[in-house]
Every structure is written in C-alpha cells, then in structure tokens.
Amino acid sequence: MRFPVLLTLQAIWGSLCHAMQHYQATWGHYDMCKSQVYTDEGLTWDYMACQPEAADMTKFLKVTLDPPNITCGDPPETYCALENPYMCNNECDANTDELAHPPELMFDTEGRNPSTFWQSSSWKWYPKKLLVNITLSWNKTIELTDDIIITFESGRPEQMVLEKSLDYGRSWQPYQFYATDCLEAFTMEAKTVQDITQNTLLDIICTEEYSRGYVWKNDKTVRFEIKDRFALFAGPRLHNMASLYGQLDTTKNLRDFFTVTDLRIRLMRPATGATMVDESNLSRYFYAISDIKVHGRCKCNLHANSCVFDKDKLACECEHNTTGPDCGRCKRSYQGRAWSAGSYLPIPKGTANICIANSIGPVIRQNVSSLGVANRNQARVCDNEMLRCQNGGACLNNLRCQCPSGFTGLLCEKAQCENEAGGCSGGPDSGAPSALAHHPALAALLLPLALTLAPVLLGEACWASSV
C-alpha cells in the first residue's frame, strides 16, 4: 500500500510543480540548434532556434578613454578624500605598479583588499568641466541579458549619461541620464524604472536614484536596469519568459533596444558632496571606477548556440546553413529563399528558418512594417518542412494551421485551456488527466500543505526538475 501512495504523492507534486511553474517548465532554453529524429523517411535532422549562453561580456571588450590622457599618474598626483579634505594620502603614479590606476582595472577580478580601480586626474582646471568618455567596444552585436552595473571607488558622479551604439560607434543614442537634479542638469523630469510601463519601455528617462550619497560603500553603484524592463513582460520573477520572448520575436524595435555594439559612459560632473566646490582643494574631485559588469550574449539571430573569441574578435559559430559574424546571411549555395532570423515561436523549440539549397523552392521575402512588427500576411505561415503545425494540426495552403480540438495559436502551439479561467491542470503536452483529478480527497489534504511549502520548495525541487 505504501508504494502506490508514494507514487501518487510524487505525481501530485509533479502536477503542482508543472502548474505553478507554467512557462518555466515548457519554455525552451534554445541551447540546441538541431537534433536527429526518426520520421517515415528515416533518420533526419530536426532544426530549432538556438542562441549562445549569456556570459560576462567584459572579458571580450576594448576600452578607450577620451581624452586619452585623462588617467591619473602622469605626472604623479596626491588626492584628498571627498568626505575629509585633510586626509590627503592617496597617491597616483603611472610609473609605479602599486600606485597606478589604468583603465583595465575596471574589469579585473574583484574581491581583493584593497580594491583595484581606474582613476581620472583631479578637477584641477575648475571651473572648466571635468568631462570623461569611457567607451566599451565589442566589434560585434551583443544582446544584453542583465543589469549594467558600474561601481565607483569615488563618490558617484553628480551628472552622467549612459549611451549605446548599434553601428560600431558611428552614431550614439542615450540609454539613460543620471543626475542629482535632472531638471537642472538635463531639463528632464526625474523618474525611476518603476515609472516605466510596457507602452513606455523604449522611453529614455533621467533618474536621481544613483547620484546621491557619496560616503557609504553600498551607495557607490550605478545601474541600468535590464531585468526590471524584462519583468514588464515576463513578470516580477521573470517566470513568464514566453511572453517576453514573444514580444522580442515580433517587435524589432524592442529587440534592438537591448542590442548594442558599443556602450559609452559619459562622466560630466564628479561628486562634490552636495556642497560648493572647494577651489582651494580641487584634489578632492575626480572619478574612480572599481568595477563594470555587462552580461549578455552574442547576437546570432537564433542561428547559433556558441560564440568564439578568436584573434581578439567575437564571432558566432553559425548553423542552419547561415554565415557571417551574426549569422546574418545564407551561405552561397543555400539561397533558395531569402535569409530570415530564427524565431522563438512556437513554444518550446522555436522555428529555425534555415537557409535551403538553391534548387529548392521559391524565394520568400518577409515583410516588416515600419513599426518593426513582422507582417505575416505576405509570407507563408506554415509548411511541412520548417514551419510545421504543432500537436497534430494540418497546414492549409501554407496560409493557416487547422488545429485539432483542444489546441489553438498560429501553429497550434497553445493548449486551449490556457485561455480559460481555471487554466490548465496539466501541460499542453499532457494527454492524460492530472494526478490530482484521480485523487480528489488526497489532493484536498495535500494542496494546502503544498501551497504553504511552495515558496521554499519551488526554488529547489521544481526548478531542479525542469533543468
């Protein structure tokens, strides 16, 4: 008797995990570009959308400073602490390793004591502005996946702009403005990321959140909040990644917003301690950065699951008969139809949109509207090769999928119960009733306990079972 009960408990817990994770259990990681499957014609390739894993992108960048001689130490200088003008025992000397503060120290391993950092020369030419541009270049398009975090060893600047480029530094657009007084510095109303909505996600804001305070260590970071913007579509804990990927898939402007080739940090006014500048002791005012974090992945247009760094350059290892640094074109012998980026949809493997041999099929060109949203009316919706209808659906004249009972969506990829008030008790790929339905009495006893323990256990048991 004990063994069947244990199996039932396991089944019920599995059902709970599946229901409470929802997309977490069904949404793909896009870590495979293809796999071999058996069909009526024998062993063949099944192609999927794929992308490289996210990584620390500071390992692959080139940093440049403008003006180039702005780093301290040539000639040697002695600096005073901002909070104590009489503590003047910090020396910078470019010719002494222990006293030098070159720009590469913004990207070395943190955790050492004392910390390492880059430092500018002091504000010795006051009242002329102390302006510094720090440019991070990858010579490759990358997609940001986590917050950009800049940690200052000095006080945080009172005015700063974070900018991005999508064309290798030829043109720049602001990402975010930072100031102690946004109205005075940039004639902009002060906002925070919490003021942004789905409809205003692409708006550029000025925030005062990261420019005040200069003494405490935990007040020395400046952020550009990527995950908070993701959460507008994926939910507070990013559980509904399907919604986010769906938006990225169909709205080009949104995907471009999180894509860069270069970042530029424009330091426009150093910390002054919210007081008047002490012209008799200008060695108190400077910039110093101990760490910059940029996490992301190579942009490969969902045609590669790895990116290599060779000869100081990043490049996608392209699949799906594509080529180029971003897998942005078809190989010469595979131009049977126009190149297209892969698609995150349908769940969970996406659509590879592989390039096909020259002798196969007509050239199909995808039409994209001025808003950046794919117009599916002038391209085929489904076929029997790469755009297959899911869950037993039938493709009618390449224009629509005729879905079987219980499924809906462009490619029949969604269970119809997802749109109903109660949701789905099992997954869209589950044809059998949930274990909860077979044991209502036991479910009534265990459900309150499971829901109580869920916040603790879901982070371990459920998430581990879906990896």
XYZ file of C-alpha atoms in Angstrom:
467
model
C 0.000 0.000 0.000
C 2.822 2.387 0.869
C 4.482 2.223 -2.570
C 1.371 3.263 -4.605
C 0.743 6.117 -2.148
C 4.315 7.355 -2.621
C 3.888 7.222 -6.375
C 0.642 9.160 -6.064
C 2.302 11.804 -3.890
C 5.106 12.112 -6.416
C 2.619 12.513 -9.247
C 0.661 15.146 -7.341
C 3.791 17.107 -6.512
C 4.838 16.880 -10.156
C 1.460 18.260 -11.196
C 1.799 21.123 -8.734
C 5.277 21.957 -9.963
C 4.060 21.920 -13.543
C 1.060 24.104 -12.842
C 2.880 26.627 -10.690
C 5.902 26.962 -12.933
C 3.723 27.258 -16.031
C 6.051 28.550 -18.747
C 9.178 27.723 -16.754
C 8.647 24.027 -17.452
C 7.580 24.360 -21.084
C 9.623 27.270 -22.416
C 12.825 26.210 -24.169
C 16.350 27.347 -23.391
C 17.319 27.429 -27.095
C 20.642 25.737 -26.399
C 20.394 23.241 -29.287
C 20.347 24.114 -32.996
C 19.372 20.672 -34.296
C 18.812 17.072 -33.272
C 18.349 13.823 -35.143
C 14.843 12.348 -35.212
C 13.191 9.356 -36.857
C 10.450 10.042 -39.412
C 8.654 7.987 -42.055
C 11.581 8.750 -44.355
C 14.115 7.533 -41.777
C 16.706 9.398 -39.704
C 16.669 13.144 -40.385
C 17.534 16.477 -38.781
C 15.066 18.461 -36.707
C 16.158 22.118 -36.681
C 15.456 24.509 -33.797
C 16.050 28.156 -32.970
C 19.181 28.491 -30.841
C 21.300 31.107 -29.097
C 24.571 31.196 -27.106
C 24.521 31.192 -23.327
C 24.757 34.544 -21.555
C 28.230 35.418 -20.280
C 30.350 38.170 -18.721
C 30.922 40.318 -21.799
C 33.609 42.486 -20.184
C 36.101 39.707 -20.968
C 35.810 40.475 -24.671
C 35.718 44.267 -24.899
C 38.145 47.017 -25.823
C 38.100 50.141 -23.633
C 39.084 53.635 -24.779
C 39.137 56.919 -22.900
C 38.532 60.434 -24.181
C 40.570 62.481 -23.561
C 43.222 59.737 -23.805
C 45.486 61.331 -21.172
C 42.757 61.688 -18.530
C 44.026 58.790 -16.351
C 45.829 59.958 -13.225
C 49.542 59.463 -12.554
C 51.331 61.330 -15.321
C 52.568 63.459 -13.652
C 52.083 61.853 -10.203
C 49.341 63.382 -8.054
C 48.221 63.231 -4.436
C 44.471 63.091 -3.769
C 42.342 64.048 -0.787
C 39.234 62.240 0.411
C 35.960 63.921 -0.521
C 34.466 63.423 2.933
C 37.645 64.624 4.700
C 39.650 67.355 2.932
C 42.522 66.900 5.384
C 43.036 63.219 4.527
C 45.402 63.593 1.569
C 47.374 60.352 1.499
C 46.208 58.778 -1.783
C 48.919 58.915 -4.413
C 48.640 58.057 -8.115
C 51.810 57.372 -10.110
C 51.573 55.792 -13.569
C 55.202 54.617 -13.377
C 54.742 52.599 -10.171
C 52.629 49.439 -10.433
C 51.317 49.652 -6.872
C 50.237 53.277 -7.341
C 48.973 53.158 -10.954
C 45.260 53.138 -11.829
C 44.970 52.207 -15.530
C 41.553 51.607 -17.195
C 41.891 47.795 -17.344
C 41.459 47.747 -13.542
C 37.745 48.443 -14.123
C 37.411 44.864 -15.411
C 39.753 42.770 -13.247
C 38.678 40.272 -10.599
C 37.036 41.966 -7.628
C 37.246 40.862 -4.028
C 40.809 41.896 -3.307
C 41.649 44.222 -0.455
C 42.440 46.981 -1.147
C 40.269 47.078 -4.243
C 41.716 47.967 -7.635
C 40.264 50.779 -9.711
C 40.746 53.213 -12.577
C 41.085 56.859 -11.578
C 40.987 60.110 -13.503
C 43.144 63.143 -12.932
C 41.700 65.691 -10.497
C 39.471 68.661 -11.324
C 42.493 70.964 -11.415
C 41.161 73.050 -14.330
C 37.960 74.058 -12.494
C 35.632 75.796 -13.425
C 36.209 74.115 -16.795
C 34.115 70.950 -16.799
C 35.771 67.626 -15.959
C 34.448 65.559 -18.879
C 35.439 61.927 -19.487
C 34.075 59.436 -22.031
C 34.651 55.729 -21.354
C 33.815 53.652 -24.443
C 33.348 49.869 -24.317
C 33.541 48.256 -27.764
C 32.933 44.643 -28.774
C 33.228 44.937 -32.575
C 30.195 42.630 -32.532
C 26.497 42.969 -31.839
C 25.567 41.655 -28.409
C 22.235 41.273 -26.639
C 22.089 42.434 -23.025
C 20.625 39.928 -20.554
C 21.236 41.520 -17.134
C 21.650 44.906 -15.464
C 24.642 47.048 -16.371
C 26.343 47.837 -13.041
C 29.064 50.466 -12.582
C 30.770 50.541 -9.168
C 32.556 53.753 -8.225
C 35.510 53.853 -5.866
C 34.996 57.597 -5.573
C 31.641 59.229 -4.968
C 29.102 58.644 -7.722
C 29.081 61.413 -10.332
C 26.509 64.148 -9.988
C 25.902 64.115 -13.757
C 26.354 61.151 -16.072
C 24.896 59.694 -19.276
C 24.946 56.066 -20.432
C 24.829 55.787 -24.226
C 24.645 52.933 -26.739
C 25.641 52.403 -30.343
C 24.275 49.878 -32.815
C 26.703 50.760 -35.623
C 30.139 50.279 -34.047
C 30.390 53.783 -32.617
C 29.449 55.784 -35.706
C 26.303 57.112 -34.027
C 25.090 57.171 -30.422
C 21.763 57.222 -28.620
C 21.197 57.817 -24.884
C 20.196 54.835 -22.759
C 19.680 56.754 -19.506
C 20.523 60.078 -17.828
C 21.730 60.301 -14.219
C 21.867 63.440 -12.072
C 21.387 64.804 -8.567
C 18.940 67.255 -10.161
C 17.542 66.038 -13.513
C 15.661 69.235 -14.211
C 18.706 71.435 -13.722
C 21.210 69.145 -15.460
C 19.193 67.865 -18.443
C 15.833 69.724 -18.301
C 14.133 66.375 -17.730
C 11.635 65.262 -15.098
C 13.167 62.802 -12.626
C 11.828 59.246 -12.929
C 12.743 55.716 -11.872
C 12.434 52.405 -13.677
C 9.256 51.770 -11.664
C 7.612 54.585 -13.654
C 8.120 52.701 -16.931
C 5.287 50.635 -18.407
C 5.011 48.252 -21.353
C 3.940 51.167 -23.511
C 6.828 53.417 -22.421
C 9.608 50.837 -22.184
C 11.546 52.467 -25.028
C 11.386 55.905 -23.388
C 14.669 57.421 -22.220
C 14.497 58.657 -18.625
C 16.607 60.688 -16.214
C 16.936 59.255 -12.707
C 18.224 60.776 -9.483
C 18.288 57.389 -7.749
C 22.006 56.710 -8.318
C 23.556 60.151 -7.953
C 23.062 60.975 -4.285
C 25.201 59.839 -1.375
C 28.955 59.575 -1.502
C 30.161 58.082 1.788
C 28.797 54.563 2.184
C 30.124 51.685 0.116
C 26.664 50.416 -0.825
C 25.858 53.831 -2.286
C 28.543 53.591 -4.955
C 26.807 51.608 -7.702
C 25.032 52.987 -10.748
C 22.681 50.695 -12.663
C 20.907 50.464 -15.961
C 18.047 48.125 -15.094
C 17.645 45.466 -17.791
C 15.791 42.886 -15.691
C 13.211 45.373 -14.430
C 12.390 46.130 -18.060
C 12.209 42.404 -18.884
C 9.818 41.983 -15.942
C 7.245 44.256 -17.619
C 6.521 41.297 -19.929
C 7.923 38.293 -18.044
C 6.570 39.078 -14.564
C 8.377 40.123 -11.342
C 10.457 36.923 -11.079
C 10.829 36.512 -14.859
C 8.735 33.333 -14.750
C 6.805 34.074 -17.938
C 9.722 34.250 -20.357
C 7.368 33.102 -23.113
C 5.647 36.469 -23.034
C 8.962 38.351 -23.169
C 10.395 36.239 -25.990
C 7.140 36.589 -27.893
C 7.447 40.376 -27.708
C 11.127 40.295 -28.699
C 10.243 37.993 -31.581
C 7.622 40.228 -33.149
C 8.759 43.759 -32.287
C 12.080 44.681 -33.874
C 12.409 47.993 -32.022
C 12.132 46.197 -28.687
C 14.855 43.677 -29.538
C 17.082 46.477 -30.845
C 16.651 48.333 -27.556
C 18.557 45.574 -25.741
C 21.140 45.160 -28.529
C 24.440 47.076 -28.706
C 27.824 47.041 -30.396
C 29.271 49.666 -28.023
C 28.453 51.354 -24.730
C 29.681 54.782 -23.681
C 29.786 56.187 -20.150
C 29.865 59.983 -20.219
C 31.066 61.383 -16.889
C 30.033 65.045 -16.774
C 30.396 66.235 -13.174
C 32.185 64.478 -10.281
C 30.772 64.111 -6.784
C 31.163 67.275 -4.720
C 29.460 66.152 -1.528
C 26.385 68.285 -2.266
C 28.333 71.397 -1.291
C 30.025 74.255 -3.069
C 33.237 73.271 -4.862
C 36.249 73.964 -2.637
C 38.519 75.787 -5.081
C 41.379 75.731 -2.577
C 41.479 71.903 -2.595
C 40.500 70.624 -6.060
C 42.335 67.318 -5.492
C 39.158 66.123 -3.717
C 37.229 65.941 -7.007
C 37.831 63.138 -9.522
C 36.289 59.972 -10.931
C 37.294 56.457 -9.891
C 35.634 53.205 -11.042
C 36.461 49.837 -9.485
C 34.161 47.555 -11.496
C 31.879 47.445 -14.538
C 29.538 44.499 -15.142
C 27.953 43.823 -18.536
C 26.221 40.471 -19.047
C 24.864 39.422 -22.412
C 25.260 37.074 -25.341
C 26.457 37.297 -28.908
C 23.645 38.189 -31.252
C 23.450 35.304 -33.725
C 19.861 35.791 -34.959
C 18.880 32.459 -33.343
C 21.132 30.575 -35.777
C 23.982 29.574 -33.396
C 24.376 28.216 -29.891
C 28.039 29.171 -29.450
C 30.204 32.226 -29.976
C 34.013 32.100 -30.139
C 36.603 34.729 -29.250
C 39.472 34.362 -31.688
C 42.157 36.898 -32.686
C 40.566 39.482 -30.365
C 37.205 39.191 -32.113
C 33.859 37.585 -31.284
C 32.043 35.575 -33.950
C 29.032 33.262 -33.977
C 29.564 29.620 -34.954
C 26.674 29.610 -37.386
C 24.279 26.719 -38.021
C 21.205 26.395 -40.260
C 23.315 26.996 -43.429
C 23.904 30.623 -42.403
C 27.141 32.590 -42.260
C 28.567 35.968 -41.205
C 29.599 37.419 -37.807
C 25.920 37.468 -36.708
C 24.752 34.579 -38.964
C 23.042 37.347 -40.909
C 23.048 35.814 -44.392
C 22.691 32.477 -46.162
C 25.693 30.545 -47.398
C 26.328 30.913 -51.120
C 24.850 27.526 -52.050
C 21.850 27.924 -49.738
C 19.934 30.871 -51.106
C 16.806 29.028 -52.218
C 14.824 31.578 -50.254
C 15.666 34.866 -48.569
C 17.527 34.770 -45.266
C 15.424 35.204 -42.148
C 16.266 35.318 -38.460
C 15.154 32.382 -36.360
C 12.023 32.708 -34.258
C 11.425 31.998 -30.566
C 7.966 30.740 -31.518
C 6.320 28.270 -31.301
C 6.982 27.024 -27.791
C 9.257 25.357 -26.848
C 11.797 24.960 -29.678
C 11.066 27.955 -31.863
C 11.447 27.980 -35.647
C 14.896 27.679 -37.204
C 14.098 29.337 -40.559
C 17.069 27.540 -42.064
C 18.543 28.564 -45.389
C 17.727 25.986 -48.063
C 19.664 24.840 -51.108
C 19.367 26.966 -54.256
C 17.377 24.340 -56.150
C 14.603 24.043 -53.555
C 11.534 26.256 -53.547
C 10.871 29.898 -54.397
C 12.443 32.879 -52.672
C 10.177 34.072 -49.863
C 10.786 37.551 -48.526
C 9.428 38.506 -45.136
C 7.724 41.893 -44.993
C 8.391 44.022 -41.915
C 6.250 47.046 -41.162
C 7.616 50.459 -40.202
C 6.882 49.601 -36.577
C 9.228 46.651 -36.779
C 6.484 44.016 -36.450
C 6.583 41.129 -38.873
C 3.667 41.182 -41.322
C 2.697 37.550 -41.730
C 0.049 38.221 -44.493
C 2.740 38.264 -47.328
C 4.773 35.199 -46.188
C 3.773 31.545 -45.684
C 2.504 30.790 -42.179
C 3.110 27.040 -42.272
C 4.589 24.276 -44.395
C 5.676 20.681 -43.997
C 9.370 21.474 -43.588
C 10.380 24.165 -41.097
C 7.052 25.777 -40.152
C 5.143 22.666 -39.160
C 1.774 22.865 -37.441
C 2.126 21.541 -33.895
C 0.127 18.972 -31.938
C -1.346 17.252 -34.996
C -2.515 20.375 -36.794
C -2.850 20.412 -40.593
C -1.341 23.123 -42.827
C -3.917 24.519 -45.279
C -2.408 26.097 -48.420
C 0.571 27.365 -46.413
C -1.713 30.087 -45.027
C -3.025 28.710 -41.746
C -2.963 25.718 -39.440
C -6.179 23.804 -38.861
C -5.811 22.926 -35.189
C -7.182 19.776 -33.547
C -9.635 20.027 -30.684
C -8.043 21.435 -27.552
C -5.283 23.468 -29.243
C -5.032 26.986 -30.618
C -2.413 29.526 -31.729
C -0.759 30.403 -35.028
C 0.902 26.978 -35.228
C -1.452 25.156 -32.810
C 1.255 25.542 -30.190
C -1.005 26.547 -27.273
C -3.373 24.404 -25.250
C -6.850 25.962 -25.419
C -7.282 25.565 -21.669
C -4.577 28.228 -21.129
C -7.127 30.845 -22.190
C -9.806 29.549 -19.816
C -10.424 30.870 -16.328
C -9.056 27.839 -14.500
C -6.015 27.430 -16.743
C -4.561 24.005 -17.494
C -4.238 21.384 -14.777
C -1.606 19.611 -16.838
C 0.800 20.849 -19.504
C -0.196 21.425 -23.130
C 1.777 18.300 -23.986
C -0.037 16.179 -21.454
C -2.782 13.986 -22.840
C -3.535 12.245 -19.542
C -5.552 13.734 -16.672
C -3.635 15.211 -13.762
C -2.881 13.014 -10.763
C -4.896 15.498 -8.724
C -8.008 14.662 -10.693
C -7.686 10.943 -9.849
C -7.291 11.539 -6.103
C -9.526 14.462 -5.100
C -9.639 13.531 -1.409
C -5.880 13.228 -1.154
C -5.465 16.411 -3.150
C -7.705 18.283 -0.730
C -5.462 17.229 2.140
C -2.137 17.881 0.439
C -2.884 21.002 -1.585
C -2.832 23.450 1.394
C 0.447 21.944 2.598
C 1.953 22.118 -0.891
C 0.928 25.720 -1.346
C 2.408 26.628 2.039
C 5.715 24.998 1.225
C 5.807 26.140 -2.411
C 7.752 29.383 -1.885
C 10.535 27.402 -0.214
C 10.480 24.228 -2.270
C 9.787 25.584 -5.733
C 13.156 27.259 -5.825
C 14.815 23.840 -5.418
C 12.671 20.837 -6.239
C 10.562 22.198 -9.071
C 13.218 24.285 -10.742
C 15.732 21.460 -10.493
C 13.319 19.042 -12.154
C 12.949 21.314 -15.171
C 16.645 21.890 -15.849
